[in-house]
mmCIF file of C-alpha atoms in Angstrom:
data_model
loop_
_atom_site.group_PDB
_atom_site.id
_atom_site.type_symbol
_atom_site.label_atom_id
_atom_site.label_comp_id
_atom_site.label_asym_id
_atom_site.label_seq_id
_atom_site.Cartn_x
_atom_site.Cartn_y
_atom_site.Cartn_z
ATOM 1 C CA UNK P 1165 -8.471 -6.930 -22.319
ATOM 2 C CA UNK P 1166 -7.386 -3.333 -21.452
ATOM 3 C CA UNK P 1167 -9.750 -1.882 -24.219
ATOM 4 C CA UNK P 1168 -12.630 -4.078 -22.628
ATOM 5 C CA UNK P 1169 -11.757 -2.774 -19.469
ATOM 6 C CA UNK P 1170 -11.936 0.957 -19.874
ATOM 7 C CA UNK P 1171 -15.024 0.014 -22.124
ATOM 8 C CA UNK P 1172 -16.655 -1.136 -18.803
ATOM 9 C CA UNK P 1173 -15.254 1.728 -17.246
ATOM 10 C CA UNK P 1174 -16.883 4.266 -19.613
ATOM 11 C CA UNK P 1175 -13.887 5.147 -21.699
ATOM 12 C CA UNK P 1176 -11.752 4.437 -24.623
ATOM 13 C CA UNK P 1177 -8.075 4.466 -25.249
ATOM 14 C CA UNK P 1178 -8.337 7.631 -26.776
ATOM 15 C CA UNK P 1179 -10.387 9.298 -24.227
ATOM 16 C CA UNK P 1180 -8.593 7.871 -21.211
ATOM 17 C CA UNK P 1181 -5.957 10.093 -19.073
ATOM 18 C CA UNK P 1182 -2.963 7.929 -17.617
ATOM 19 C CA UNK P 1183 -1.442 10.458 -15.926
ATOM 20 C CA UNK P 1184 -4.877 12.275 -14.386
ATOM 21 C CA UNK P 1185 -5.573 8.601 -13.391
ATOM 22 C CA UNK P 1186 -2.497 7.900 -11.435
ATOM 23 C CA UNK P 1187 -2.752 11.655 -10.169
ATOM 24 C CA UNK P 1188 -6.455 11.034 -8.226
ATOM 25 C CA UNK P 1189 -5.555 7.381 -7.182
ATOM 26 C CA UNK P 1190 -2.078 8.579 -5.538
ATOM 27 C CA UNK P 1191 -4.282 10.935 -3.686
ATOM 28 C CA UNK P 1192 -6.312 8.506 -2.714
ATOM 29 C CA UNK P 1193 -3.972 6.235 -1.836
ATOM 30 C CA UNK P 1194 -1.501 8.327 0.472
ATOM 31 C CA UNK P 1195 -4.703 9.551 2.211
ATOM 32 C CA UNK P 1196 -5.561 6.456 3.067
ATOM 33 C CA UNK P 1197 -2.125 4.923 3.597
ATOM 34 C CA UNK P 1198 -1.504 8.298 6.018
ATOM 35 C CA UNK P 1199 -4.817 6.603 7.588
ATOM 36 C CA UNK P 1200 -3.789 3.386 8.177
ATOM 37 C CA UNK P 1201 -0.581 4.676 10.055
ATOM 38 C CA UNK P 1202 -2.334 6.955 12.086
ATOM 39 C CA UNK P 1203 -2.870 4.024 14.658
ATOM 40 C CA UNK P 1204 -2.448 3.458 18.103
ATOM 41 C CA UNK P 1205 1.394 2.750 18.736
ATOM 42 C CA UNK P 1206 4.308 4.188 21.131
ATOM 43 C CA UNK P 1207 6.072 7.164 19.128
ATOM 44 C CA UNK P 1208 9.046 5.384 19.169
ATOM 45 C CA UNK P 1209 7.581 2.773 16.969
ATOM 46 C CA UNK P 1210 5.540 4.808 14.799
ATOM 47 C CA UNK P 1211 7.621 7.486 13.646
ATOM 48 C CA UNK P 1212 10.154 5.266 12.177
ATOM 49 C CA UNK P 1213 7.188 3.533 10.295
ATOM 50 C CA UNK P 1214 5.609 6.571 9.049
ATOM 51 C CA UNK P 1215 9.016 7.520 7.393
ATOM 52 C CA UNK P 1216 9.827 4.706 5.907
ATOM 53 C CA UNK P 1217 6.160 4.266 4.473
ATOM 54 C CA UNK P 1218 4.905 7.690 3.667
ATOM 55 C CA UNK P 1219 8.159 8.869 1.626
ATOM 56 C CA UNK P 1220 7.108 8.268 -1.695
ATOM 57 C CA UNK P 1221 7.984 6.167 -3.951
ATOM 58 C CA UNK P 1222 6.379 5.328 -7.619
ATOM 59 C CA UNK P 1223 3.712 3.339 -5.542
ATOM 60 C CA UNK P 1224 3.279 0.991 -8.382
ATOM 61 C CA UNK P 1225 2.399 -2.206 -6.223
ATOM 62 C CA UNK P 1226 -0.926 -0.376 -5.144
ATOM 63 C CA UNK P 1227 -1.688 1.425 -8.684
ATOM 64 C CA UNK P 1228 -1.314 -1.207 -10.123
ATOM 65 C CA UNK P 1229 -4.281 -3.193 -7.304
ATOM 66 C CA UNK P 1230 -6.251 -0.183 -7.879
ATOM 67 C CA UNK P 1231 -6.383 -0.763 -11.540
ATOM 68 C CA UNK P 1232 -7.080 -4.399 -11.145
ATOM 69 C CA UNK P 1233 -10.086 -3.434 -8.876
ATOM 70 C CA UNK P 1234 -11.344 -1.094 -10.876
ATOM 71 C CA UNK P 1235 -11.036 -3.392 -13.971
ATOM 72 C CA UNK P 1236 -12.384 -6.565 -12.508
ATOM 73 C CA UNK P 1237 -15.523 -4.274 -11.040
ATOM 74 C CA UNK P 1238 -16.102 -2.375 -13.871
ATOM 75 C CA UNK P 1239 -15.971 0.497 -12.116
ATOM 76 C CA UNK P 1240 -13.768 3.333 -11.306
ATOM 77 C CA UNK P 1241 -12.834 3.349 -7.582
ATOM 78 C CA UNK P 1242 -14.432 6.799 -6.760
ATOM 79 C CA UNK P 1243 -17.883 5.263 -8.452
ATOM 80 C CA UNK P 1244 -17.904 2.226 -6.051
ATOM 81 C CA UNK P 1245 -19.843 2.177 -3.024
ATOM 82 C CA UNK P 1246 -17.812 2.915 0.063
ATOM 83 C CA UNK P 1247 -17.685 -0.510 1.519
ATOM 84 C CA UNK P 1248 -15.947 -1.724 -1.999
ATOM 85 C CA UNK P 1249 -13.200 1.678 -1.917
ATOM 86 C CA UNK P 1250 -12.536 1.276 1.619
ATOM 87 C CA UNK P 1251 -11.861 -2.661 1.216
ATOM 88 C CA UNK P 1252 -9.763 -1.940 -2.280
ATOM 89 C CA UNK P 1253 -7.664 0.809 -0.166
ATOM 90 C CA UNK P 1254 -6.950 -0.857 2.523
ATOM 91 C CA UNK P 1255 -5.841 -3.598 0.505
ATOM 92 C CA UNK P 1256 -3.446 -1.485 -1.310
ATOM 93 C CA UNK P 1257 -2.050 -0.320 1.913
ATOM 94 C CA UNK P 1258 -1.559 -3.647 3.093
ATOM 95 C CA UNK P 1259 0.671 -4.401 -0.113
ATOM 96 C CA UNK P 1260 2.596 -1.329 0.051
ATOM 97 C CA UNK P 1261 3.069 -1.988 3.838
ATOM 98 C CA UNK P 1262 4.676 -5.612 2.744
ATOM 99 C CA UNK P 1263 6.985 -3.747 -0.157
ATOM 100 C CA UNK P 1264 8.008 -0.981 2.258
ATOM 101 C CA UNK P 1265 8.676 -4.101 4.933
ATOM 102 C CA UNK P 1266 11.131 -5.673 2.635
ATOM 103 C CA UNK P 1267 13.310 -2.713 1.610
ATOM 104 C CA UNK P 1268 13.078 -1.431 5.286
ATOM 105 C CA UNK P 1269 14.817 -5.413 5.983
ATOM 106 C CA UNK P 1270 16.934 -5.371 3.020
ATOM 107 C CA UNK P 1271 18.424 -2.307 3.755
ATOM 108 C CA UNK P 1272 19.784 -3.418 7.048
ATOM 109 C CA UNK P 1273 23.479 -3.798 7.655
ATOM 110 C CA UNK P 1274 23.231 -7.831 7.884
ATOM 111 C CA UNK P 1275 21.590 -7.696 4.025
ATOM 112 C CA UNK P 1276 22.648 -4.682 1.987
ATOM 113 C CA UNK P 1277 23.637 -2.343 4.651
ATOM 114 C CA UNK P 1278 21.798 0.371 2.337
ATOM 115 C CA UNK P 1279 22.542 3.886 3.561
ATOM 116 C CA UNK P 1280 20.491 6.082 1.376
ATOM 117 C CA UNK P 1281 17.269 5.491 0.123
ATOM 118 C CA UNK P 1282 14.777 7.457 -2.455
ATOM 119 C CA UNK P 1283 17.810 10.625 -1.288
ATOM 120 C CA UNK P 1284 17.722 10.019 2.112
ATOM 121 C CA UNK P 1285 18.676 8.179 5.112
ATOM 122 C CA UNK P 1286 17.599 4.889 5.295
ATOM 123 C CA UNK P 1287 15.127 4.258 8.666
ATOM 124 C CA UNK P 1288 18.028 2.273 9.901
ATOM 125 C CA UNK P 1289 20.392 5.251 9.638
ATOM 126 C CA UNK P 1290 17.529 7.793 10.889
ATOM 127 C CA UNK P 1291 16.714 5.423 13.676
ATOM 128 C CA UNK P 1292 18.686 2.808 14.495
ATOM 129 C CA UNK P 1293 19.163 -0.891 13.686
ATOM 130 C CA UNK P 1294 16.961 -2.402 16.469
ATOM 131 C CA UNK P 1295 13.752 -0.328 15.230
ATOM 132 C CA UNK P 1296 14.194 -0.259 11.828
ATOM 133 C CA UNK P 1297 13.574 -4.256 12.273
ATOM 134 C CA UNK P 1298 10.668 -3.195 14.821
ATOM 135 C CA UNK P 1299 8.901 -0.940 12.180
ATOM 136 C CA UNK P 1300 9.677 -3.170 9.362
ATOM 137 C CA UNK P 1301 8.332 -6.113 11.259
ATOM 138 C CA UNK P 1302 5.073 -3.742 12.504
ATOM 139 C CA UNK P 1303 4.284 -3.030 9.087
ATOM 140 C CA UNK P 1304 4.401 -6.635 8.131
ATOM 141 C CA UNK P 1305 1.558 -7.229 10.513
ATOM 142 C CA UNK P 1306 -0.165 -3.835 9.819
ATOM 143 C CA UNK P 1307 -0.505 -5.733 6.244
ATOM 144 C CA UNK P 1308 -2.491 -8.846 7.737
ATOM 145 C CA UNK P 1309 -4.617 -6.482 9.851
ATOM 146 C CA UNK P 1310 -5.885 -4.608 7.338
ATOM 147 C CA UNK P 1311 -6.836 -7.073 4.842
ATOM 148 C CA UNK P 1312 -8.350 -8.955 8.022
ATOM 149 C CA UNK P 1313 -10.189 -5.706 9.326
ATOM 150 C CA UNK P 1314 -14.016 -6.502 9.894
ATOM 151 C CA UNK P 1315 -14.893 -3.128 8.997
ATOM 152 C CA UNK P 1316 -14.348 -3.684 5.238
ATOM 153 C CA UNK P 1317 -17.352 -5.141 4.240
ATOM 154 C CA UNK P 1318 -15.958 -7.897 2.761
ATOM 155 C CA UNK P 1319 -17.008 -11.775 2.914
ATOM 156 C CA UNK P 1320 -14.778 -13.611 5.585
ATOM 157 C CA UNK P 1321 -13.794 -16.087 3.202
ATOM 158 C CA UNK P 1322 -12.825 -13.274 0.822
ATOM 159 C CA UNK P 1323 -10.566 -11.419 3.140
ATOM 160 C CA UNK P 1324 -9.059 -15.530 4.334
ATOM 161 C CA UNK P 1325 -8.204 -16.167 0.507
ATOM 162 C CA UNK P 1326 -6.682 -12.354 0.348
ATOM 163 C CA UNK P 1327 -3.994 -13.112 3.292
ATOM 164 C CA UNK P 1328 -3.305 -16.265 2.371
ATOM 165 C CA UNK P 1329 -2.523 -14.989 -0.934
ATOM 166 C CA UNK P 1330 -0.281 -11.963 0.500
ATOM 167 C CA UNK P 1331 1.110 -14.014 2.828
ATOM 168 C CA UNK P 1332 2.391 -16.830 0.391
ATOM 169 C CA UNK P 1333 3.819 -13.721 -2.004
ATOM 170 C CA UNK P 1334 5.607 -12.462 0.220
ATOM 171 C CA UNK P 1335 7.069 -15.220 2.232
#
């Protein structure tokens, strides 16, 4: 399968760069996660989002949708049109928005009560209980919005089928 894949890609296992791969889609990625929390919300809500969200991580979850796209389309994402890159990044925001949800919950003093996280203060710690539930809820519904956004080109059934499938994942 992954041999087919980067066949249809316009590469071979020997000719293929992991690490330059994951390199230009984290780039990608954070731009457009950066993007996607660059919305309209009182400060007090959004900074404790942005720091939980855009602190890193190995951002597997949406490297790993990338490279699903890109196999299933047979193309790599910076080759596909900009309707199909915008509606694959947005829907790898929306999954890292759902992952950063849960450890934002989970790290609250009635779960783990999680002080440090990736070496620093956990958004709870930074910002208090009552918004790190706030953000971490936010996100949650950041997720839905962007694989429901009508700007993606995408076929309404398509983008139905994608939250359902999110939302029963992650419930």
């Amino acid at each position: 399968w992954a041999a087919q894949s980067l066949g249809r890609l316009g590469m071979s296992a020997s000719t293929f760069d992991a690490a330059r791969w994951q390199a230009r889609r984290l780039d990608e990625f954070e731009w457009a996660l950066d993007q996607a929390l660059s919305l309209q919300a009182p400060e007090a809500l959004l900074a404790p989002m942005r720091y939980a969200a855009l602190d890193g991580g190995k951002r597997m979850r949406p490297l790993l949708l990338m490279a699903a796209a890109e196999a299933v389309a047979g193309l790599d994402t910076e080759r596909m049109d900009a309707t199909a890159r915008q509606a694959v990044l947005q829907a790898a925001c929306a999954v890292e928005c759902v992952h950063v949800y849960s450890l934002m919950h989970d790290d609250l003093p009635c779960m783990d009560d999680d002080a440090m996280r990736r070496g620093r203060p956990t958004t709870h710690i930074q910002y208090g209980e009552a918004m790190a539930m706030l953000a971490g809820d936010a996100l949650q519904t950041l997720a839905f919005e962007l694989l429901s956004a009508p700007q993606t080109g995408v076929l309404p059934a398509v983008q139905v089928a994608w939250v359902r499938t999110l939302s029963q994942a992650s419930g």
